[in-house]
Amino acid sequence: MSEAALFALQRLSAKLLAPLVIVHLVLILYAVHGGLSAAEILERTRGSVVWGGFYVLFVIAVAVHAPIGVRNVAREWTRWRGRSLDAASLALAFILLALGLRAVAAVVLPG
Amino acid sequence: MASPPKLDVRIWRGADAGEFVAYEAPLAENQTVLDVVTWIQRHREPALAYRFACRVGVCGSCAMTVNGRARWTCRSHVKDVVADGRLVIEPLRNLPRIKDLVCDLAPFFDKWRRAGGRFEGAGTRREPMPATDPDTDARRAADAGIECINCAVCYSACDVVGWRPDYLGPAALNRAWTLVNDERHVKAREVLDAVTAGGGCALCHTHGNCTEHCPVGISPTAAIAGLKRRSLRRSLGRRWRRRGGWT
Ligand code: SF4
Ligand code: SF4
Ligand code: FES
């Protein structure tokens, strides 16, 4: 993938993440403020297509956005370059994707 | 009678390997840093190497690091930059050193060219200059960056240039932005391709150090933000075209 394509992906995922993060934070505040228990939260998320879709999108955007940024930082602050760095960034993307989707499954899929 | 006030000046002598040498220079009410360097070269150190030409802020050749900050020395007054009666003068950062205060500007101008900085018009010298409307958005964007004197102060102030030697840097990208917005320039697409490639505008952190340092008040940060927008649009447009959709 070209640098231009990576840049485009990172910018687009950032645009996507901005509203998603805001909703996510508001949601946390709401849940904590309202004193919802874990069971009450799960009750609302389990089987919810909306929250499932929301967080799947969130996880995908993070898995695209973060590794590109980390790769840039590595190239600025270390001498790490080339294929091994690209491979490591890709691996990070899959790790984030796997961890994220697992977490989404845990709160959305019926227990 | 008290002796006249003196200035404590430390100047870098040598290239990468070298040392600061201390000089005493007369302190005058109205003098620039370049005046001080010139006085030292004429009266104390004939072998001192430094660059200048116009002495009035036009040619962009006199930039140095003065008390830790990149400046155009011909228009930096001693009284504005002196700290505890002392001036510490070094070459610019981020450029290979040649001797004393002189840097090799070849990488700076090579990048300027790599960013597509050379103007190319459609006409020949026998045709009249095409008129440009000063009131279009594009022309205003070009005019905002056109007065760059290529002093490399911004280049020296940019941390990303230090981290990523392939980064084109603020001055070359600012130049590219003026050309992308110049309706007479026939190679705007090539410029956009050059600044979108690796080492291009995507590397800018938008932290504005270049803008903060530019002595003529240009904002390369804004120019680069413009390039980012345009290059993003262009890469997306290309992808859609390749897939045969949307356009
Ligand atoms: S805004 Fe961009 S070009 Fe300017 S100093 Fe910061 S990183 Fe460098
Ligand atoms: S943008 Fe400003 S600081 Fe940078 S080279 Fe041009 S005049 Fe100098
Ligand atoms: S000597 Fe020309 S800009 Fe300073």
Coordinates of N, CA and C in Angstrom, one line a residue, chain A residues 24-37 40-41 44:
Chain A
H24 N -19.0 7.4 22.5 CA -18.5 6.4 23.5 C -18.3 7.0 24.8
L25 N -17.7 8.2 24.8 CA -17.4 8.9 26.1 C -18.7 9.3 26.8
V26 N -19.6 9.9 26.0 CA -20.9 10.3 26.6 C -21.6 9.1 27.2
L27 N -21.5 8.0 26.5 CA -22.1 6.7 26.9 C -21.5 6.3 28.3
I28 N -20.2 6.4 28.4 CA -19.6 6.0 29.7 C -20.1 6.9 30.8
L29 N -20.0 8.2 30.5 CA -20.5 9.2 31.5 C -21.9 8.8 32.0
Y30 N -22.7 8.6 31.0 CA -24.2 8.3 31.2 C -24.3 7.0 32.1
A31 N -23.5 6.0 31.7 CA -23.6 4.7 32.4 C -23.2 4.9 33.9
V32 N -22.0 5.6 34.0 CA -21.5 5.7 35.4 C -22.3 6.7 36.2
H33 N -22.8 7.7 35.6 CA -23.6 8.7 36.3 C -24.9 8.1 36.7
G34 N -25.5 7.4 35.8 CA -26.8 6.8 36.1 C -26.6 5.6 37.1
G35 N -25.4 5.2 37.4 CA -25.2 4.2 38.4 C -25.6 2.8 37.9
L36 N -25.5 2.6 36.6 CA -25.9 1.3 36.0 C -24.9 0.2 36.5
S37 N -25.5 -0.9 36.8 CA -24.6 -2.0 37.2 C -24.2 -2.8 35.9
E40 N -27.1 -4.5 34.4 CA -28.0 -3.6 33.7 C -27.4 -3.2 32.4
I41 N -26.1 -3.0 32.3 CA -25.5 -2.6 31.0 C -25.6 -3.8 30.1
R44 N -28.9 -4.1 28.4 CA -29.1 -3.2 27.3 C -28.3 -3.6 26.0

